[in-house]
């Protein structure tokens, strides 16, 4: 189990060989700073796709150690995304990083039924956070792919995230399916979904984890609060993964963690053929770097 981003960094540095990452629309300062850090540490071998002139100018202006990196000119953002997806399909890249382009332009190519990277399962966003007020890393899904998931889609979303946690060394991750309260109500369909996912876990249809739900955020976060309410579960106060009701909840929770709780974050798309490092265009270099490490570790472990 990886409890801190320092541990993630050490695991990434100890990989046998650098992973090849196709960076889509790489002509952005923080993107190249993050790539340079991972490349200098021997973690990544980048393929920079986008505006070659702008990429070269940024590298020269900041003294990044990327002058020898493979750089490919692309006819716009969509063309860059198509190139990256094609490289993965051909085995020329181990994973993809989103650069200076709209998320939709990249994901449209990733989910393309004919030439994309689907494995037949719903793709979802996996975010993992280092929170000052929590004793270990805490993952959240799905805050970036499926706006209003059905219960069946939540099953895929949960499974995607548990698969990532397994490759990160979590033997039996504890999963909290979040709702507003800890009781089921037909007026809150998400609570019915949460109870169904817990039932599927209890009957063995969801394996490799412990699923609790419906459960509110306070009971998930605080064992003391759960004790006051008489809510007994091995997940209270010790969750590894939060499954949110919808994308808006996940997005708001992630931003609240970062902007009000001082959290660090790494994010990726999972459920595709390879990991995809996906963070906001406005994110700092550190978040992009941590996301690259997360994908590199996931990609390395899947090779074994």
Coordinates of C-alpha atoms in Angstrom, one line a residue:
X1 CA 0.0 0.0 0.0
X2 CA 1.3 3.5 -0.9
X3 CA 0.5 5.9 1.9
X4 CA 2.2 9.0 0.6
X5 CA 3.3 10.6 -2.6
X6 CA 6.9 10.3 -1.5
X7 CA 6.4 6.5 -1.5
X8 CA 4.8 6.7 -5.0
X9 CA 7.9 8.7 -6.1
X10 CA 10.3 6.1 -4.8
X11 CA 8.4 3.2 -6.5
X12 CA 8.4 5.2 -9.8
X13 CA 12.1 5.8 -9.5
X14 CA 12.8 2.1 -9.0
X15 CA 11.1 1.0 -12.2
X16 CA 13.3 -1.2 -14.4
X17 CA 13.1 1.0 -17.5
X18 CA 11.6 4.4 -18.4
X19 CA 8.0 4.2 -19.7
X20 CA 7.2 5.9 -23.0
X21 CA 4.6 8.6 -22.6
X22 CA 2.9 10.3 -25.6
X23 CA 2.3 13.9 -24.5
X24 CA -0.6 15.4 -26.4
X25 CA -0.3 19.2 -27.1
X26 CA 2.9 19.3 -25.2
X27 CA 3.5 23.0 -25.9
X28 CA 2.8 24.3 -22.3
X29 CA 5.2 25.3 -19.6
X30 CA 3.9 23.3 -16.7
X31 CA 3.4 20.2 -18.8
X32 CA 7.0 20.3 -20.0
X33 CA 8.3 21.1 -16.5
X34 CA 6.5 18.0 -15.2
X35 CA 7.8 15.8 -18.1
X36 CA 11.3 17.2 -17.6
X37 CA 11.3 16.3 -13.9
X38 CA 10.1 12.7 -14.6
X39 CA 12.5 12.3 -17.5
X40 CA 15.5 13.6 -15.5
X41 CA 14.7 11.1 -12.8
X42 CA 14.8 8.2 -15.4
X43 CA 11.1 7.5 -15.0
X44 CA 9.9 8.6 -18.4
X45 CA 11.0 8.6 -22.1
X46 CA 8.7 11.3 -23.5
X47 CA 7.3 11.7 -27.0
X48 CA 6.3 15.3 -27.4
X49 CA 3.4 15.9 -29.8
X50 CA 2.2 19.4 -30.8
X51 CA 3.6 22.7 -32.0
X52 CA 7.3 21.8 -32.4
X53 CA 8.4 25.5 -32.5
X54 CA 6.6 26.3 -29.3
X55 CA 7.8 23.1 -27.6
X56 CA 11.4 23.9 -28.5
X57 CA 11.1 27.5 -27.3
X58 CA 9.8 26.5 -23.9
X59 CA 12.5 23.8 -23.5
X60 CA 15.2 26.4 -24.4
X61 CA 13.8 29.2 -22.3
X62 CA 13.7 27.0 -19.1
X63 CA 16.7 24.9 -19.7
X64 CA 14.7 21.6 -19.6
X65 CA 16.7 18.4 -20.3
X66 CA 14.4 17.5 -23.2
X67 CA 16.3 18.7 -26.2
X68 CA 16.9 15.1 -27.3
X69 CA 13.3 14.0 -26.7
X70 CA 11.3 12.8 -29.8
X71 CA 9.2 15.7 -30.9
X72 CA 6.4 15.3 -33.5
X73 CA 4.5 18.1 -35.2
X74 CA 0.7 17.7 -35.2
X75 CA -2.0 19.3 -37.3
X76 CA -3.9 20.8 -34.3
X77 CA -5.1 19.3 -31.0
X78 CA -7.3 16.7 -32.6
X79 CA -4.5 15.5 -34.8
X80 CA -2.2 15.3 -31.8
X81 CA -4.7 13.2 -29.9
X82 CA -5.2 10.9 -32.9
X83 CA -1.4 10.4 -33.1
X84 CA -1.1 9.6 -29.4
X85 CA -3.9 7.0 -29.5
X86 CA -2.4 5.4 -32.6
X87 CA 1.0 5.2 -30.9
X88 CA -0.5 3.3 -28.0
X89 CA -2.4 0.9 -30.3
X90 CA 0.9 0.3 -32.2
X91 CA 2.9 -0.3 -29.0
X92 CA 5.0 2.8 -29.4
X93 CA 3.8 4.4 -26.2
X94 CA 3.0 3.0 -22.8
X95 CA 0.5 5.7 -21.8
X96 CA -0.8 9.2 -22.7
X97 CA -0.6 12.6 -21.0
X98 CA -3.0 15.4 -21.7
X99 CA -1.3 18.7 -22.4
X100 CA -2.6 22.0 -23.6
X101 CA -5.9 21.0 -25.2
X102 CA -9.5 20.6 -24.3
X103 CA -10.2 17.3 -22.4
X104 CA -13.1 16.5 -24.8
X105 CA -10.7 16.7 -27.8
X106 CA -8.5 14.0 -26.2
X107 CA -11.2 11.8 -24.8
X108 CA -13.2 11.8 -28.1
X109 CA -10.3 9.9 -29.7
X110 CA -9.7 7.7 -26.6
X111 CA -13.3 6.5 -26.6
X112 CA -13.7 6.2 -30.4
X113 CA -15.3 2.8 -31.1
X114 CA -13.2 2.1 -34.2
X115 CA -9.7 3.4 -33.4
X116 CA -9.8 4.2 -29.6
X117 CA -8.6 2.5 -26.5
X118 CA -11.7 1.0 -25.0
X119 CA -11.6 -2.4 -23.3
X120 CA -15.4 -2.8 -23.2
X121 CA -15.8 -1.2 -19.8
X122 CA -16.8 2.3 -18.9
X123 CA -13.8 4.6 -18.6
X124 CA -13.6 6.7 -15.5
X125 CA -11.5 9.3 -13.7
X126 CA -9.4 8.2 -10.7
X127 CA -8.0 10.9 -8.4
X128 CA -5.8 10.2 -5.4
X129 CA -5.1 12.8 -2.7
X130 CA -2.6 13.4 0.0
X131 CA -4.6 15.3 2.7
X132 CA -3.0 16.9 5.8
X133 CA -6.0 15.8 7.9
X134 CA -6.0 12.1 6.7
X135 CA -3.6 9.4 7.7
X136 CA -3.1 8.0 4.2
X137 CA -3.8 8.6 0.6
X138 CA -7.5 8.8 -0.3
X139 CA -8.8 8.1 -3.8
X140 CA -12.0 9.5 -5.4
X141 CA -13.9 8.3 -8.4
X142 CA -15.5 9.5 -10.7
X143 CA -15.0 13.2 -11.0
X144 CA -14.3 13.6 -14.6
X145 CA -15.8 11.2 -17.1
X146 CA -19.4 10.0 -16.5
X147 CA -21.8 12.8 -15.6
X148 CA -24.7 10.7 -14.2
X149 CA -23.7 7.1 -13.9
X150 CA -26.2 4.3 -13.6
X151 CA -25.7 1.6 -11.0
X152 CA -24.2 -0.7 -13.7
X153 CA -21.8 2.1 -14.7
X154 CA -20.9 2.7 -11.0
X155 CA -20.0 -1.0 -10.9
X156 CA -17.5 -0.4 -13.7
X157 CA -16.3 2.8 -12.1
X158 CA -15.7 1.1 -8.8
X159 CA -14.0 -1.9 -10.5
X160 CA -11.7 0.4 -12.5
X161 CA -10.6 2.2 -9.3
X162 CA -10.1 -1.0 -7.3
X163 CA -7.9 -2.3 -10.2
X164 CA -5.7 0.7 -9.9
X165 CA -5.4 0.4 -6.1
X166 CA -4.5 -3.3 -6.5
X167 CA -1.6 -2.4 -8.9
X168 CA -0.5 0.2 -6.3
X169 CA -0.2 -2.5 -3.7
X170 CA -3.6 -2.4 -1.9
X171 CA -4.6 -6.0 -1.2
X172 CA -8.1 -5.3 0.0
X173 CA -9.0 -1.6 -0.4
X174 CA -11.8 -0.2 1.7
X175 CA -14.5 1.5 -0.4
X176 CA -17.1 4.0 0.7
X177 CA -20.0 4.6 -1.6
X178 CA -20.9 8.1 -0.6
X179 CA -24.4 9.6 -0.2
X180 CA -26.0 12.3 1.8
X181 CA -27.0 10.0 4.6
X182 CA -26.4 6.4 5.8
X183 CA -29.9 5.3 5.0
X184 CA -31.6 4.2 1.8
X185 CA -34.5 6.3 0.4
X186 CA -36.4 6.0 -3.0
X187 CA -36.1 9.8 -3.0
X188 CA -32.3 9.5 -3.2
X189 CA -31.6 6.9 -6.0
X190 CA -27.9 7.1 -5.2
X191 CA -28.6 5.5 -1.8
X192 CA -30.3 2.6 -3.6
X193 CA -27.3 2.2 -5.9
X194 CA -24.9 2.3 -2.9
X195 CA -26.8 -0.5 -1.1
X196 CA -26.8 -2.5 -4.3
X197 CA -23.0 -2.2 -4.7
X198 CA -22.6 -3.3 -1.1
X199 CA -24.8 -6.3 -1.7
X200 CA -22.8 -7.3 -4.8
X201 CA -19.7 -7.1 -2.7
X202 CA -21.2 -9.3 0.0
X203 CA -22.3 -11.9 -2.6
X204 CA -18.9 -12.0 -4.2
X205 CA -19.8 -10.3 -7.5
X206 CA -17.5 -7.4 -6.5
X207 CA -14.3 -8.9 -5.1
X208 CA -10.9 -7.8 -4.0
X209 CA -12.3 -5.0 -1.8
X210 CA -14.6 -4.1 1.1
X211 CA -17.6 -2.0 0.0
X212 CA -19.6 0.1 2.4
X213 CA -22.7 2.1 1.5
X214 CA -24.7 4.1 1.7
X215 CA -22.4 6.1 3.9
X216 CA -22.1 9.9 4.5
X217 CA -18.8 11.7 4.3
X218 CA -18.6 12.4 8.1
X219 CA -19.1 8.7 8.9
X220 CA -16.5 7.7 6.3
X221 CA -14.0 10.2 7.6
X222 CA -14.5 10.0 11.3
X223 CA -14.7 6.8 13.3
X224 CA -15.8 8.9 16.3
X225 CA -18.8 10.3 14.4
X226 CA -19.7 6.8 13.2
X227 CA -19.6 5.6 16.8
X228 CA -21.9 8.3 18.0
X229 CA -24.4 7.4 15.3
X230 CA -24.0 3.6 16.0
X231 CA -22.7 3.0 12.5
X232 CA -20.3 0.0 12.6
X233 CA -18.1 -0.7 9.6
X234 CA -14.4 -1.4 9.0
X235 CA -14.5 1.4 6.4
X236 CA -15.3 4.2 8.9
X237 CA -12.3 6.4 9.5
X238 CA -10.1 4.2 7.3
X239 CA -11.5 4.4 3.7
X240 CA -9.1 4.1 0.7
X241 CA -11.6 4.9 -2.0
X242 CA -14.6 7.2 -2.2
X243 CA -17.2 6.4 -4.9
X244 CA -19.3 9.6 -5.5
X245 CA -22.9 9.8 -6.7
X246 CA -22.1 11.7 -9.9
X247 CA -19.3 13.6 -11.7
X248 CA -20.3 17.0 -10.2
X249 CA -19.9 15.6 -6.7
X250 CA -16.6 14.2 -7.5
X251 CA -15.3 17.4 -9.1
X252 CA -16.5 19.5 -6.2
X253 CA -15.0 17.2 -3.7
X254 CA -11.6 17.1 -5.4
X255 CA -11.5 20.9 -5.7
X256 CA -12.5 21.3 -2.1
X257 CA -9.8 18.9 -1.0
X258 CA -7.2 21.0 -3.0
X259 CA -8.3 24.5 -2.4
X260 CA -9.6 24.4 1.2
X261 CA -7.9 21.4 2.7
X262 CA -4.4 21.8 1.2
X263 CA -4.4 18.5 -0.6
X264 CA -2.0 17.3 -3.3
X265 CA -3.5 15.4 -6.1
X266 CA -2.7 12.9 -8.9
X267 CA -5.2 12.1 -11.5
X268 CA -5.7 9.6 -14.4
X269 CA -8.3 8.0 -16.6
X270 CA -8.6 4.3 -16.0
X271 CA -10.6 1.5 -17.7
X272 CA -8.9 2.2 -21.0
X273 CA -6.1 0.1 -22.6
X274 CA -3.5 2.2 -20.9
X275 CA -3.5 4.8 -18.1
X276 CA -4.1 8.4 -19.2
X277 CA -2.6 11.3 -17.2
X278 CA -5.5 13.8 -17.1
X279 CA -5.4 17.0 -15.1
X280 CA -6.7 20.5 -15.6
X281 CA -4.9 22.7 -18.0
X282 CA -4.6 25.2 -15.2
X283 CA -3.0 22.7 -12.7
X284 CA 0.4 23.4 -11.4
X285 CA 3.5 21.4 -12.5
X286 CA 3.5 19.4 -9.3
X287 CA 0.0 17.9 -10.0
X288 CA 1.0 17.0 -13.5
X289 CA 4.2 15.4 -12.3
X290 CA 2.5 13.3 -9.7
X291 CA -0.1 12.2 -12.3
X292 CA 2.8 11.1 -14.5
X293 CA 4.2 9.1 -11.7
X294 CA 0.9 7.5 -11.0
X295 CA 0.5 6.5 -14.6
X296 CA 4.1 5.2 -14.8
X297 CA 3.7 3.0 -11.8
X298 CA 0.3 1.7 -13.0
X299 CA 1.7 1.0 -16.5
X300 CA 4.8 -0.7 -15.1
X301 CA 2.8 -3.0 -12.8
X302 CA 0.5 -4.0 -15.6
X303 CA 3.4 -5.2 -17.6
X304 CA 4.4 -7.7 -14.9

